[in-house]
Amino acid sequence: MPQGESRRRQVRQPGGDVAVVDAFGPVVRVRVYGGDDGAVVWEDQFPAKRISAGARQIVLGGDGALLIPAIDGNDVVVARYTPRGDRLADWRWSPGAEDLLAEDIVAAADGGAVVGVAGDMLTGGFLVVRFGADGQVVFHDRELGGLDGGTF
C-alpha cells in the first residue's frame, strides 16, 4: 500500500503478510494472515469506545508499525503493533469531555500519523490530531461545522 493512503481495512506488510482490522461492539480485532499460505500469523484485540461506523482503518506506519485509530473514553488513540504482533504503547490525546468518533488515519513519512475525529453534537466539528513518530502531539485543530444548517 503506498504510504499516505487511508480508509483501508487491511494492509500488506513488507514480508507479504496481510493485516486486517475489524470491530464487534466495543472490541477492535487485529489479525495478520501469512502471505504465502493464508494461515493466521497472529491476532489480538483491544477495547475501544467508538470507531467509525464505516470500514475500520489500519495503516502501515513509516517504521513498519500497524496503526489503528480508536476512541478510549475521551481520548483519541492510535493503537500500535509491531509487524510480529507485539503491542506498542498507544499514542493518546484528549480534547476534554466529549463524545468522539474516530474517522480516519494517514501515516506520515516521518513515522507519525494524522488522525481525523468527528466531534460530538454539542461541540461539533471535525478534529485533526498530528502525532509525531515519538507519539507526542505535534498539533491539533478543530474545524467547526454544522449539520446542514441545523441549530441546537
PDB file of C-alpha atoms in Angstrom:
ATOM      1  CA  MET A   1       0.000   0.000   0.000  1.00  0.00           C
ATOM      2  CA  PRO A   2       1.507   3.369  -0.906  1.00  0.00           C
ATOM      3  CA  GLN A   3       2.331   5.444   2.133  1.00  0.00           C
ATOM      4  CA  GLY A   4      -0.277   8.035   2.990  1.00  0.00           C
ATOM      5  CA  GLU A   5      -3.285   6.087   1.746  1.00  0.00           C
ATOM      6  CA  SER A   6      -6.101   5.760   4.230  1.00  0.00           C
ATOM      7  CA  ARG A   7      -9.562   4.254   4.738  1.00  0.00           C
ATOM      8  CA  ARG A   8      -8.207   0.742   4.472  1.00  0.00           C
ATOM      9  CA  ARG A   9      -9.456  -2.279   6.334  1.00  0.00           C
ATOM     10  CA  GLN A  10      -6.317  -4.224   5.501  1.00  0.00           C
ATOM     11  CA  VAL A  11      -2.682  -3.560   4.642  1.00  0.00           C
ATOM     12  CA  ARG A  12       0.023  -5.693   3.076  1.00  0.00           C
ATOM     13  CA  GLN A  13       3.159  -5.786   5.190  1.00  0.00           C
ATOM     14  CA  PRO A  14       6.641  -5.738   3.612  1.00  0.00           C
ATOM     15  CA  GLY A  15       7.067  -9.537   4.022  1.00  0.00           C
ATOM     16  CA  GLY A  16       3.778 -10.190   2.199  1.00  0.00           C
ATOM     17  CA  ASP A  17       1.606 -10.849   5.263  1.00  0.00           C
ATOM     18  CA  VAL A  18      -1.777  -9.106   5.313  1.00  0.00           C
ATOM     19  CA  ALA A  19      -3.058  -7.290   8.419  1.00  0.00           C
ATOM     20  CA  VAL A  20      -6.830  -6.939   8.807  1.00  0.00           C
ATOM     21  CA  VAL A  21      -8.767  -4.895  11.359  1.00  0.00           C
ATOM     22  CA  ASP A  22     -12.427  -5.285  12.289  1.00  0.00           C
ATOM     23  CA  ALA A  23     -14.674  -4.469  15.219  1.00  0.00           C
ATOM     24  CA  PHE A  24     -17.508  -6.088  17.059  1.00  0.00           C
ATOM     25  CA  GLY A  25     -19.217  -3.780  19.526  1.00  0.00           C
ATOM     26  CA  PRO A  26     -16.609  -2.126  21.730  1.00  0.00           C
ATOM     27  CA  VAL A  27     -13.797  -4.509  20.712  1.00  0.00           C
ATOM     28  CA  VAL A  28     -11.342  -3.944  17.861  1.00  0.00           C
ATOM     29  CA  ARG A  29      -9.765  -7.094  16.463  1.00  0.00           C
ATOM     30  CA  VAL A  30      -6.468  -7.243  14.571  1.00  0.00           C
ATOM     31  CA  ARG A  31      -5.425 -10.351  12.670  1.00  0.00           C
ATOM     32  CA  VAL A  32      -2.417 -10.971  10.410  1.00  0.00           C
ATOM     33  CA  TYR A  33      -2.542 -13.678   7.753  1.00  0.00           C
ATOM     34  CA  GLY A  34       0.505 -15.267   6.145  1.00  0.00           C
ATOM     35  CA  GLY A  35       1.129 -14.037   2.615  1.00  0.00           C
ATOM     36  CA  ASP A  36       2.166 -17.497   1.439  1.00  0.00           C
ATOM     37  CA  ASP A  37      -0.434 -19.801   2.949  1.00  0.00           C
ATOM     38  CA  GLY A  38      -3.153 -17.566   4.446  1.00  0.00           C
ATOM     39  CA  ALA A  39      -2.694 -19.036   7.916  1.00  0.00           C
ATOM     40  CA  VAL A  40      -3.212 -16.758  10.920  1.00  0.00           C
ATOM     41  CA  VAL A  41       0.232 -15.485  11.954  1.00  0.00           C
ATOM     42  CA  TRP A  42      -1.023 -13.574  14.996  1.00  0.00           C
ATOM     43  CA  GLU A  43      -4.149 -11.916  16.331  1.00  0.00           C
ATOM     44  CA  ASP A  44      -5.099  -9.567  19.143  1.00  0.00           C
ATOM     45  CA  GLN A  45      -7.961  -7.379  20.292  1.00  0.00           C
ATOM     46  CA  PHE A  46      -8.428  -4.273  22.396  1.00  0.00           C
ATOM     47  CA  PRO A  47     -11.407  -2.314  23.750  1.00  0.00           C
ATOM     48  CA  ALA A  48     -12.445   0.925  22.071  1.00  0.00           C
ATOM     49  CA  LYS A  49     -15.297   3.250  22.912  1.00  0.00           C
ATOM     50  CA  ARG A  50     -16.260   4.324  19.407  1.00  0.00           C
ATOM     51  CA  ILE A  51     -14.813   3.975  15.954  1.00  0.00           C
ATOM     52  CA  SER A  52     -16.226   4.945  12.596  1.00  0.00           C
ATOM     53  CA  ALA A  53     -19.355   3.112  11.513  1.00  0.00           C
ATOM     54  CA  GLY A  54     -17.761   2.546   8.101  1.00  0.00           C
ATOM     55  CA  ALA A  55     -14.828   0.323   7.295  1.00  0.00           C
ATOM     56  CA  ARG A  56     -12.257   0.015  10.063  1.00  0.00           C
ATOM     57  CA  GLN A  57      -8.998   1.766   9.348  1.00  0.00           C
ATOM     58  CA  ILE A  58      -5.476   0.424   9.553  1.00  0.00           C
ATOM     59  CA  VAL A  59      -2.326   1.848   8.004  1.00  0.00           C
ATOM     60  CA  LEU A  60       1.295   0.853   7.863  1.00  0.00           C
ATOM     61  CA  GLY A  61       3.447   3.449   9.606  1.00  0.00           C
ATOM     62  CA  GLY A  62       6.749   4.714   8.264  1.00  0.00           C
ATOM     63  CA  ASP A  63       8.576   2.452  10.738  1.00  0.00           C
ATOM     64  CA  GLY A  64       6.554  -0.640   9.750  1.00  0.00           C
ATOM     65  CA  ALA A  65       4.190  -0.482  12.738  1.00  0.00           C
ATOM     66  CA  LEU A  66       0.475  -1.125  12.242  1.00  0.00           C
ATOM     67  CA  LEU A  67      -1.547   1.973  13.250  1.00  0.00           C
ATOM     68  CA  ILE A  68      -5.254   1.822  14.139  1.00  0.00           C
ATOM     69  CA  PRO A  69      -7.344   4.852  15.216  1.00  0.00           C
ATOM     70  CA  ALA A  70      -9.854   4.492  18.043  1.00  0.00           C
ATOM     71  CA  ILE A  71     -11.505   6.350  20.907  1.00  0.00           C
ATOM     72  CA  ASP A  72     -10.945   5.344  24.533  1.00  0.00           C
ATOM     73  CA  GLY A  73     -13.003   7.376  26.989  1.00  0.00           C
ATOM     74  CA  ASN A  74     -12.334  10.982  25.966  1.00  0.00           C
ATOM     75  CA  ASP A  75      -9.013  10.143  24.314  1.00  0.00           C
ATOM     76  CA  VAL A  76      -8.126   9.946  20.653  1.00  0.00           C
ATOM     77  CA  VAL A  77      -5.959   6.818  20.478  1.00  0.00           C
ATOM     78  CA  VAL A  78      -3.636   5.308  17.913  1.00  0.00           C
ATOM     79  CA  ALA A  79      -3.221   1.636  18.803  1.00  0.00           C
ATOM     80  CA  ARG A  80       0.116   0.349  17.513  1.00  0.00           C
ATOM     81  CA  TYR A  81       1.565  -3.087  16.810  1.00  0.00           C
ATOM     82  CA  THR A  82       4.905  -4.301  15.515  1.00  0.00           C
ATOM     83  CA  PRO A  83       4.760  -6.465  12.382  1.00  0.00           C
ATOM     84  CA  ARG A  84       5.252  -9.500  14.696  1.00  0.00           C
ATOM     85  CA  GLY A  85       2.193  -8.599  16.789  1.00  0.00           C
ATOM     86  CA  ASP A  86       3.814  -7.001  19.822  1.00  0.00           C
ATOM     87  CA  ARG A  87       1.607  -4.259  21.234  1.00  0.00           C
ATOM     88  CA  LEU A  88       3.376  -0.908  21.407  1.00  0.00           C
ATOM     89  CA  ALA A  89       2.390   1.982  23.664  1.00  0.00           C
ATOM     90  CA  ASP A  90      -0.713   3.805  22.428  1.00  0.00           C
ATOM     91  CA  TRP A  91      -0.445   7.392  21.267  1.00  0.00           C
ATOM     92  CA  ARG A  92      -3.106   9.465  23.069  1.00  0.00           C
ATOM     93  CA  TRP A  93      -4.579  12.950  23.110  1.00  0.00           C
ATOM     94  CA  SER A  94      -7.756  14.283  24.690  1.00  0.00           C
ATOM     95  CA  PRO A  95      -9.744  17.383  23.729  1.00  0.00           C
ATOM     96  CA  GLY A  96     -11.669  17.120  27.003  1.00  0.00           C
ATOM     97  CA  ALA A  97     -15.011  15.576  27.800  1.00  0.00           C
ATOM     98  CA  GLU A  98     -16.978  14.929  24.629  1.00  0.00           C
ATOM     99  CA  ASP A  99     -18.421  12.048  22.640  1.00  0.00           C
ATOM    100  CA  LEU A 100     -15.941  11.494  19.806  1.00  0.00           C
ATOM    101  CA  LEU A 101     -15.920   9.206  16.773  1.00  0.00           C
ATOM    102  CA  ALA A 102     -12.622   8.092  15.187  1.00  0.00           C
ATOM    103  CA  GLU A 103     -12.954   8.563  11.429  1.00  0.00           C
ATOM    104  CA  ASP A 104      -9.643   8.242   9.598  1.00  0.00           C
ATOM    105  CA  ILE A 105      -5.862   7.881   9.844  1.00  0.00           C
ATOM    106  CA  VAL A 106      -2.994   8.689   7.497  1.00  0.00           C
ATOM    107  CA  ALA A 107       0.586   7.579   8.128  1.00  0.00           C
ATOM    108  CA  ALA A 108       3.171  10.365   7.919  1.00  0.00           C
ATOM    109  CA  ALA A 109       6.531   9.873   6.221  1.00  0.00           C
ATOM    110  CA  ASP A 110       8.383  10.712   9.456  1.00  0.00           C
ATOM    111  CA  GLY A 111       6.822   7.767  11.329  1.00  0.00           C
ATOM    112  CA  GLY A 112       3.961   9.740  12.880  1.00  0.00           C
ATOM    113  CA  ALA A 113       0.312   9.883  11.866  1.00  0.00           C
ATOM    114  CA  VAL A 114      -2.621  12.227  11.359  1.00  0.00           C
ATOM    115  CA  VAL A 115      -5.959  11.174  12.851  1.00  0.00           C
ATOM    116  CA  GLY A 116      -9.344  12.637  11.911  1.00  0.00           C
ATOM    117  CA  VAL A 117     -12.093  12.576  14.533  1.00  0.00           C
ATOM    118  CA  ALA A 118     -15.727  13.719  14.452  1.00  0.00           C
ATOM    119  CA  GLY A 119     -16.714  15.898  17.404  1.00  0.00           C
ATOM    120  CA  ASP A 120     -19.869  15.360  19.406  1.00  0.00           C
ATOM    121  CA  MET A 121     -23.253  17.020  18.867  1.00  0.00           C
ATOM    122  CA  LEU A 122     -22.553  19.824  21.362  1.00  0.00           C
ATOM    123  CA  THR A 123     -19.011  20.799  20.366  1.00  0.00           C
ATOM    124  CA  GLY A 124     -19.384  19.682  16.749  1.00  0.00           C
ATOM    125  CA  GLY A 125     -16.877  19.916  14.001  1.00  0.00           C
ATOM    126  CA  PHE A 126     -14.037  17.710  12.941  1.00  0.00           C
ATOM    127  CA  LEU A 127     -10.820  17.372  14.912  1.00  0.00           C
ATOM    128  CA  VAL A 128      -7.407  16.652  13.441  1.00  0.00           C
ATOM    129  CA  VAL A 129      -4.548  15.422  15.614  1.00  0.00           C
ATOM    130  CA  ARG A 130      -0.989  15.112  14.302  1.00  0.00           C
ATOM    131  CA  PHE A 131       1.209  12.701  16.254  1.00  0.00           C
ATOM    132  CA  GLY A 132       4.970  12.711  15.763  1.00  0.00           C
ATOM    133  CA  ALA A 133       6.976   9.496  15.489  1.00  0.00           C
ATOM    134  CA  ASP A 134       7.558   9.643  19.252  1.00  0.00           C
ATOM    135  CA  GLY A 135       3.802   9.737  19.940  1.00  0.00           C
ATOM    136  CA  GLN A 136       3.840  13.357  21.056  1.00  0.00           C
ATOM    137  CA  VAL A 137       1.152  15.653  19.673  1.00  0.00           C
ATOM    138  CA  VAL A 138       2.671  17.985  17.083  1.00  0.00           C
ATOM    139  CA  PHE A 139      -0.575  19.928  16.613  1.00  0.00           C
ATOM    140  CA  HIS A 140      -4.327  19.603  16.907  1.00  0.00           C
ATOM    141  CA  ASP A 141      -7.105  21.625  15.366  1.00  0.00           C
ATOM    142  CA  ARG A 142     -10.889  21.708  15.202  1.00  0.00           C
ATOM    143  CA  GLU A 143     -12.787  22.716  12.105  1.00  0.00           C
ATOM    144  CA  LEU A 144     -16.214  23.839  13.215  1.00  0.00           C
ATOM    145  CA  GLY A 145     -19.078  22.612  11.103  1.00  0.00           C
ATOM    146  CA  GLY A 146     -22.787  22.246  11.228  1.00  0.00           C
ATOM    147  CA  LEU A 147     -25.497  19.789  10.413  1.00  0.00           C
ATOM    148  CA  ASP A 148     -26.629  21.293   7.098  1.00  0.00           C
ATOM    149  CA  GLY A 149     -27.986  24.449   8.681  1.00  0.00           C
ATOM    150  CA  GLY A 150     -29.477  22.783  11.733  1.00  0.00           C
ATOM    151  CA  THR A 151     -29.198  24.523  15.096  1.00  0.00           C
ATOM    152  CA  PHE A 152     -29.454  23.326  18.652  1.00  0.00           C
TER     153      PHE A 152
END
